[in-house]
Coordinates of N, CA, C and O in Angstrom, one line a residue:
M812 N 88.0 -47.8 82.8 CA 87.9 -49.1 83.3 C 88.9 -50.0 82.6 O 89.0 -50.0 81.4
Q813 N 89.5 -50.9 83.3 CA 90.5 -51.8 82.8 C 89.8 -53.1 82.2 O 88.8 -53.6 82.7
R814 N 90.4 -53.5 81.1 CA 89.9 -54.7 80.4 C 90.0 -55.9 81.3 O 91.0 -56.1 82.0
P815 N 89.0 -56.8 81.4 CA 89.1 -58.0 82.2 C 90.1 -59.0 81.7 O 90.7 -58.8 80.7
A816 N 90.2 -60.1 82.4 CA 91.1 -61.2 82.0 C 91.0 -61.5 80.6 O 89.8 -61.5 80.1
P817 N 92.0 -61.8 79.8 CA 91.9 -62.0 78.4 C 91.1 -63.3 78.1 O 91.0 -64.2 78.8
F818 N 90.5 -63.3 76.9 CA 89.9 -64.4 76.3 C 90.9 -65.6 76.2 O 92.1 -65.3 75.9
N819 N 90.4 -66.8 76.2 CA 91.3 -68.0 76.1 C 90.9 -68.7 74.8 O 90.7 -69.9 74.7
G820 N 90.8 -68.0 73.7 CA 90.5 -68.6 72.4 C 89.1 -68.6 71.9 O 88.2 -68.4 72.7
M821 N 88.9 -68.8 70.7 CA 87.6 -68.9 70.0 C 87.4 -70.4 69.8 O 87.8 -70.9 68.8
R822 N 86.7 -71.1 70.7 CA 86.4 -72.5 70.5 C 85.0 -72.8 70.6 O 84.6 -73.9 71.0
H823 N 84.1 -71.8 70.3 CA 82.7 -72.0 70.3 C 82.1 -71.3 69.0 O 82.3 -70.1 68.9
I824 N 81.5 -72.1 68.2 CA 80.8 -71.6 67.0 C 79.4 -72.1 67.0 O 79.2 -73.3 67.4
A825 N 78.4 -71.3 66.6 CA 77.0 -71.7 66.6 C 76.5 -71.5 65.2 O 76.5 -70.3 64.7
L826 N 75.9 -72.5 64.6 CA 75.3 -72.4 63.2 C 73.8 -72.6 63.3 O 73.4 -73.5 64.1
Q827 N 73.1 -71.9 62.5 CA 71.7 -72.2 62.2 C 71.6 -73.1 61.0 O 72.3 -72.8 60.0
V828 N 70.9 -74.1 61.1 CA 70.8 -75.1 60.0 C 69.3 -75.4 59.6 O 68.5 -75.4 60.5
Q829 N 69.1 -75.7 58.4 CA 67.7 -76.0 58.0 C 67.4 -77.5 58.3 O 66.3 -77.7 58.8
D830 N 68.3 -78.4 58.2 CA 68.0 -79.8 58.4 C 69.0 -80.2 59.5 O 70.1 -80.7 59.3
L831 N 68.5 -80.1 60.8 CA 69.4 -80.4 61.9 C 69.9 -81.8 61.9 O 71.0 -82.1 62.2
E832 N 69.0 -82.7 61.6 CA 69.3 -84.1 61.7 C 70.4 -84.5 60.6 O 71.4 -85.2 60.9
A833 N 70.3 -84.0 59.4 CA 71.3 -84.2 58.4 C 72.6 -83.6 58.7 O 73.7 -84.2 58.5
C834 N 72.6 -82.4 59.3 CA 73.8 -81.7 59.7 C 74.5 -82.5 60.9 O 75.7 -82.6 60.9
E835 N 73.7 -82.9 61.8 CA 74.3 -83.7 62.9 C 74.9 -84.9 62.4 O 76.0 -85.3 62.8
H836 N 74.3 -85.6 61.5 CA 74.8 -86.8 60.9 C 76.2 -86.5 60.2 O 77.1 -87.2 60.4
F837 N 76.2 -85.4 59.4 CA 77.4 -85.0 58.7 C 78.6 -84.8 59.7 O 79.7 -85.3 59.6
Y838 N 78.3 -83.9 60.7 CA 79.4 -83.6 61.7 C 79.8 -84.8 62.6 O 81.0 -84.9 62.9
V839 N 78.9 -85.6 62.9 CA 79.2 -86.7 63.8 C 79.7 -87.9 63.1 O 80.8 -88.4 63.3
D840 N 78.9 -88.4 62.1 CA 79.2 -89.7 61.4 C 80.2 -89.6 60.4 O 81.0 -90.5 60.1
I841 N 80.3 -88.4 59.7 CA 81.2 -88.2 58.6 C 82.5 -87.5 59.1 O 83.6 -88.0 58.8
L842 N 82.4 -86.4 59.9 CA 83.6 -85.7 60.3 C 84.1 -86.2 61.6 O 85.3 -85.8 61.9
G843 N 83.4 -87.0 62.4 CA 83.9 -87.6 63.6 C 83.8 -86.8 64.9 O 84.4 -87.1 65.9
M844 N 82.9 -85.8 64.9 CA 82.6 -85.1 66.2 C 81.7 -86.0 67.1 O 81.1 -87.0 66.6
S845 N 81.7 -85.7 68.4 CA 80.9 -86.4 69.3 C 79.8 -85.4 69.8 O 80.0 -84.2 69.9
V846 N 78.6 -86.0 70.2 CA 77.6 -85.2 70.8 C 78.0 -84.9 72.2 O 78.3 -85.8 73.0
L847 N 78.1 -83.6 72.6 CA 78.4 -83.2 73.9 C 77.2 -83.1 74.8 O 77.1 -83.6 75.9
R848 N 76.1 -82.6 74.2 CA 74.9 -82.4 74.9 C 73.8 -82.0 73.9 O 73.9 -81.3 73.0
R849 N 72.6 -82.6 74.1 CA 71.4 -82.3 73.4 C 70.5 -81.4 74.3 O 69.9 -81.9 75.2
A850 N 70.5 -80.1 74.0 CA 69.8 -79.2 74.9 C 68.3 -79.4 74.8 O 67.6 -79.3 75.8
H851 N 67.8 -79.6 73.6 CA 66.4 -79.8 73.3 C 66.3 -80.3 71.8 O 67.4 -80.4 71.2
D852 N 65.1 -80.5 71.3 CA 65.0 -81.0 69.9 C 65.5 -80.1 68.9 O 65.8 -80.6 67.7
D853 N 65.7 -78.9 69.2 CA 66.2 -77.9 68.1 C 67.6 -77.4 68.4 O 68.1 -76.5 67.7
L854 N 68.4 -78.1 69.3 CA 69.7 -77.6 69.6 C 70.6 -78.7 70.1 O 70.2 -79.4 71.1
V855 N 71.7 -79.0 69.4 CA 72.7 -80.0 69.8 C 74.1 -79.4 69.9 O 74.4 -78.6 69.0
Y856 N 74.8 -79.7 70.9 CA 76.2 -79.3 71.0 C 77.1 -80.5 70.7 O 76.9 -81.6 71.2
L857 N 78.1 -80.2 69.9 CA 79.1 -81.2 69.4 C 80.5 -80.8 69.9 O 80.7 -79.6 70.2
T858 N 81.4 -81.8 69.9 CA 82.8 -81.4 70.3 C 83.8 -82.4 69.6 O 83.4 -83.5 69.2
L859 N 85.0 -81.9 69.5 CA 86.1 -82.7 69.2 C 87.0 -82.9 70.4 O 88.1 -83.5 70.3
G860 N 86.6 -82.4 71.5 CA 87.3 -82.6 72.8 C 87.8 -81.3 73.4 O 88.0 -81.2 74.6
N861 N 88.1 -80.3 72.6 CA 88.6 -79.1 73.1 C 87.9 -77.9 72.5 O 88.4 -76.8 72.4
D862 N 86.6 -78.1 72.1 CA 85.8 -77.1 71.5 C 84.4 -77.3 71.8 O 84.0 -78.3 72.5
N863 N 83.5 -76.4 71.3 CA 82.1 -76.5 71.6 C 81.4 -75.9 70.3 O 81.5 -74.8 70.0
F864 N 80.7 -76.8 69.6 CA 80.1 -76.4 68.3 C 78.6 -76.7 68.4 O 78.2 -77.8 68.6
S865 N 77.8 -75.7 68.2 CA 76.4 -75.9 68.3 C 75.7 -75.8 67.0 O 76.0 -75.0 66.1
L866 N 74.7 -76.7 66.8 CA 73.8 -76.7 65.6 C 72.4 -76.4 66.1 O 71.9 -77.1 67.0
A867 N 71.8 -75.3 65.6 CA 70.5 -75.0 66.0 C 69.6 -75.0 64.8 O 69.9 -74.5 63.7
R868 N 68.4 -75.6 64.9 CA 67.4 -75.6 63.8 C 67.0 -74.1 63.6 O 66.6 -73.4 64.5
A869 N 67.2 -73.7 62.3 CA 66.8 -72.3 61.9 C 65.4 -72.1 62.2 O 64.5 -72.9 61.9
K870 N 65.1 -70.9 62.7 CA 63.7 -70.5 63.1 C 62.9 -70.1 61.8 O 61.7 -70.2 61.8
A871 N 63.6 -69.8 60.7 CA 62.9 -69.4 59.5 C 63.8 -69.9 58.3 O 65.0 -70.2 58.5
D872 N 63.2 -70.1 57.2 CA 63.9 -70.5 56.0 C 64.9 -69.5 55.6 O 64.7 -68.3 55.5
T873 N 66.2 -70.0 55.5 CA 67.3 -69.1 55.2 C 67.4 -68.9 53.7 O 68.3 -68.1 53.2
G874 N 66.6 -69.6 52.9 CA 66.6 -69.4 51.5 C 68.0 -69.6 50.9 O 68.7 -70.5 51.2
G875 N 68.4 -68.7 49.9 CA 69.6 -68.8 49.3 C 70.8 -68.1 50.0 O 71.9 -68.1 49.5
D876 N 70.5 -67.5 51.2 CA 71.5 -66.8 52.0 C 72.5 -67.9 52.5 O 72.1 -68.7 53.4
P877 N 73.8 -67.8 52.1 CA 74.7 -68.8 52.6 C 75.2 -68.5 54.0 O 75.8 -69.3 54.7
Q878 N 74.9 -67.3 54.5 CA 75.4 -67.0 55.9 C 74.4 -67.5 56.9 O 73.3 -67.1 57.1
R879 N 74.9 -68.5 57.7 CA 74.1 -69.1 58.7 C 74.7 -69.1 60.1 O 74.3 -69.8 61.0
L880 N 75.7 -68.2 60.2 CA 76.3 -68.1 61.5 C 75.4 -67.4 62.5 O 74.9 -66.3 62.2
D881 N 75.1 -68.0 63.6 CA 74.2 -67.4 64.6 C 75.0 -66.5 65.5 O 74.7 -65.4 65.8
H882 N 76.1 -67.1 66.0 CA 77.1 -66.3 66.9 C 78.4 -67.0 67.0 O 78.5 -68.2 66.6
F883 N 79.4 -66.4 67.5 CA 80.6 -67.0 67.8 C 81.0 -66.7 69.2 O 80.7 -65.6 69.7
G884 N 81.7 -67.6 69.9 CA 82.0 -67.4 71.3 C 83.5 -67.4 71.6 O 84.2 -68.2 71.0
F885 N 83.9 -66.5 72.5 CA 85.3 -66.4 73.0 C 85.2 -67.0 74.4 O 84.4 -66.5 75.2
V886 N 86.0 -68.0 74.6 CA 86.0 -68.7 75.9 C 86.8 -67.9 77.0 O 87.8 -67.3 76.7
V887 N 86.2 -67.8 78.2 CA 86.9 -67.2 79.3 C 87.2 -68.3 80.3 O 86.6 -69.4 80.3
D888 N 88.1 -68.1 81.2 CA 88.6 -69.2 82.1 C 87.7 -69.4 83.3 O 87.6 -70.5 83.9
E889 N 87.1 -68.3 83.8 CA 86.3 -68.4 85.1 C 84.9 -67.8 84.9 O 84.7 -66.9 84.1
R890 N 83.9 -68.4 85.6 CA 82.5 -68.0 85.5 C 82.5 -66.4 85.8 O 81.7 -65.7 85.1
E891 N 83.2 -66.0 86.8 CA 83.2 -64.5 87.1 C 83.6 -63.6 86.0 O 83.3 -62.4 86.0
D892 N 84.5 -64.2 85.1 CA 85.0 -63.4 84.0 C 83.8 -62.9 83.1 O 83.9 -61.8 82.5
V893 N 82.7 -63.6 83.0 CA 81.6 -63.2 82.2 C 81.0 -61.9 82.7 O 80.7 -61.0 82.0
D894 N 80.9 -61.9 84.1 CA 80.3 -60.7 84.7 C 81.3 -59.5 84.5 O 80.8 -58.4 84.3
A895 N 82.6 -59.7 84.7 CA 83.5 -58.7 84.5 C 83.5 -58.1 83.1 O 83.5 -56.9 82.9
W896 N 83.4 -59.0 82.1 CA 83.3 -58.6 80.7 C 82.0 -57.8 80.5 O 82.0 -56.8 79.7
H897 N 80.9 -58.2 81.1 CA 79.6 -57.5 81.0 C 79.8 -56.0 81.4 O 79.4 -55.1 80.7
E898 N 80.3 -55.8 82.6 CA 80.6 -54.5 83.1 C 81.5 -53.7 82.2 O 81.2 -52.5 81.9
Y899 N 82.5 -54.3 81.7 CA 83.5 -53.6 80.9 C 82.8 -53.2 79.5 O 83.0 -52.1 79.1
L900 N 82.1 -54.1 78.9 CA 81.5 -53.8 77.6 C 80.4 -52.7 77.8 O 80.4 -51.8 76.9
L901 N 79.6 -52.7 78.8 CA 78.7 -51.6 79.1 C 79.4 -50.3 79.2 O 79.0 -49.3 78.7
A902 N 80.5 -50.3 80.0 CA 81.3 -49.1 80.2 C 81.9 -48.5 78.9 O 82.1 -47.3 78.8
R903 N 82.1 -49.4 78.0 CA 82.7 -49.0 76.7 C 81.6 -48.7 75.6 O 81.9 -48.4 74.5
G904 N 80.3 -48.8 76.0 CA 79.3 -48.4 75.1 C 78.9 -49.5 74.1 O 78.2 -49.2 73.1
V905 N 79.3 -50.7 74.4 CA 79.0 -51.9 73.5 C 77.5 -52.3 73.8 O 77.1 -52.4 74.9
E906 N 76.8 -52.6 72.7 CA 75.4 -53.1 72.8 C 75.4 -54.5 73.3 O 75.9 -55.4 72.7
V907 N 74.9 -54.7 74.5 CA 74.7 -56.0 75.1 C 73.2 -56.4 74.8 O 72.3 -55.7 75.2
V908 N 73.1 -57.5 74.1 CA 71.7 -58.0 73.7 C 71.1 -59.0 74.7 O 69.9 -59.1 74.8
R909 N 72.0 -59.6 75.5 CA 71.5 -60.5 76.6 C 72.6 -60.5 77.7 O 73.7 -60.9 77.4
G910 N 72.3 -60.1 78.9 CA 73.3 -60.0 79.9 C 73.7 -61.4 80.4 O 73.2 -62.4 80.0
P911 N 74.6 -61.4 81.4 CA 75.0 -62.7 81.9 C 73.9 -63.6 82.4 O 73.0 -63.2 83.0
H912 N 74.0 -64.9 82.0 CA 73.0 -65.9 82.3 C 73.7 -67.2 82.4 O 74.7 -67.5 81.8
D913 N 73.1 -68.1 83.2 CA 73.6 -69.4 83.4 C 73.0 -70.4 82.4 O 71.8 -70.2 82.0
H914 N 73.7 -71.4 82.0 CA 73.2 -72.5 81.1 C 72.9 -73.7 81.9 O 73.5 -73.9 83.0
G915 N 72.1 -74.6 81.4 CA 71.8 -75.8 82.1 C 72.9 -76.8 82.2 O 72.9 -77.7 83.0
D916 N 74.0 -76.6 81.4 CA 75.2 -77.5 81.5 C 76.3 -76.9 82.3 O 77.4 -77.4 82.2
G917 N 76.0 -75.9 83.1 CA 77.1 -75.3 84.0 C 77.8 -74.2 83.4 O 78.6 -73.6 84.0
G918 N 77.4 -73.8 82.2 CA 78.1 -72.7 81.5 C 77.5 -71.3 81.9 O 76.4 -71.3 82.6
R919 N 78.1 -70.3 81.6 CA 77.6 -68.9 81.8 C 78.1 -68.0 80.7 O 79.2 -68.2 80.2
S920 N 77.2 -67.2 80.2 CA 77.6 -66.3 79.1 C 76.8 -65.1 79.0 O 75.9 -64.9 79.8
L921 N 77.2 -64.2 78.0 CA 76.4 -63.0 77.6 C 76.5 -62.9 76.1 O 77.4 -63.5 75.5
Y922 N 75.7 -62.1 75.5 CA 75.7 -61.8 74.1 C 75.8 -60.3 73.9 O 75.1 -59.5 74.5
C923 N 76.7 -59.9 73.0 CA 76.8 -58.5 72.6 C 77.0 -58.4 71.1 O 77.1 -59.4 70.4
K924 N 76.9 -57.2 70.5 CA 77.1 -57.0 69.1 C 78.4 -56.3 68.8 O 78.8 -55.3 69.5
D925 N 79.0 -56.7 67.7 CA 80.2 -56.0 67.2 C 79.6 -54.8 66.4 O 78.4 -54.7 66.1
P926 N 80.5 -53.9 65.9 CA 80.0 -52.7 65.2 C 79.2 -53.1 63.9 O 78.5 -52.3 63.4
D927 N 79.5 -54.3 63.3 CA 78.8 -54.7 62.1 C 77.6 -55.5 62.3 O 76.9 -55.9 61.4
G928 N 77.2 -55.7 63.6 CA 76.0 -56.4 64.0 C 76.1 -57.9 64.2 O 75.2 -58.6 64.5
N929 N 77.4 -58.4 64.2 CA 77.6 -59.8 64.5 C 77.4 -60.1 66.0 O 77.9 -59.2 66.8
T930 N 76.9 -61.2 66.4 CA 76.7 -61.5 67.8 C 77.9 -62.2 68.3 O 78.3 -63.2 67.8
V931 N 78.5 -61.7 69.4 CA 79.7 -62.2 70.0 C 79.3 -62.7 71.4 O 78.6 -62.0 72.2
Q932 N 79.8 -63.9 71.8 CA 79.4 -64.5 73.1 C 80.6 -64.7 74.0 O 81.3 -65.7 73.8
P933 N 81.0 -63.9 75.0 CA 81.9 -64.3 76.0 C 81.3 -65.5 76.8 O 80.2 -65.4 77.3
L934 N 82.0 -66.6 76.8 CA 81.5 -67.8 77.3 C 82.4 -68.5 78.3 O 83.5 -68.8 78.0
Y935 N 81.8 -68.9 79.5 CA 82.4 -69.8 80.4 C 81.7 -71.1 80.1 O 80.5 -71.2 80.2
H936 N 82.5 -72.2 79.8 CA 81.9 -73.5 79.6 C 82.8 -74.5 80.3 O 84.0 -74.6 80.0
P937 N 82.3 -75.4 81.2 CA 83.2 -76.3 81.9 C 84.0 -77.3 81.0 O 85.1 -77.7 81.4
S938 N 83.5 -77.5 79.8 CA 84.2 -78.5 78.9 C 85.4 -77.9 78.2 O 86.3 -78.6 77.8
V939 N 85.5 -76.5 78.2 CA 86.6 -75.9 77.4 C 87.3 -74.8 78.2 O 88.5 -74.5 77.9
S940 N 86.7 -74.2 79.2 CA 87.3 -73.1 79.9 C 88.5 -73.6 80.7 O 88.4 -74.7 81.3
G941 N 89.5 -72.8 80.8 CA 90.7 -73.1 81.5 C 91.7 -74.0 80.8 O 92.8 -74.2 81.3
Q942 N 91.3 -74.5 79.6 CA 92.2 -75.3 78.8 C 93.3 -74.5 78.2 O 93.1 -73.3 77.9
R943 N 94.5 -75.0 78.1 CA 95.6 -74.3 77.3 C 96.0 -75.2 76.2 O 96.2 -76.4 76.4
L944 N 95.9 -74.7 75.0 CA 96.3 -75.5 73.8 C 97.7 -75.2 73.4 O 98.1 -74.0 73.4
A945 N 98.5 -76.2 73.1 CA 99.9 -75.9 72.8 C 100.0 -75.4 71.4 O 99.2 -75.5 70.5

């Protein structure tokens, strides 16, 4: 099976945080990001205009573990690319933990695991898909 259309950059990162409100304040008020969308009380999406950065309230105390990366996303240009990547990944024996699904903001994605267990998200998102950065 042939690889689908190439990814268009890594412009989506998702962090789990203990104090969502303090982290939102840091990224918005101190670093200058804007709120793109508040999905619910435990999840906010931020942006600098050409990216998508999510902060999710951690489901459990992360203690002293500094690793708080929930997943990272590779942007695709078309909604249909998500489904093509799903078929391709399955054909290559990649573990898909959640198949293609739509988001409330018009996005579409899936989640799979890399060989080390990191969660990777091929993602179509109207705010960043199709952009070309110089």
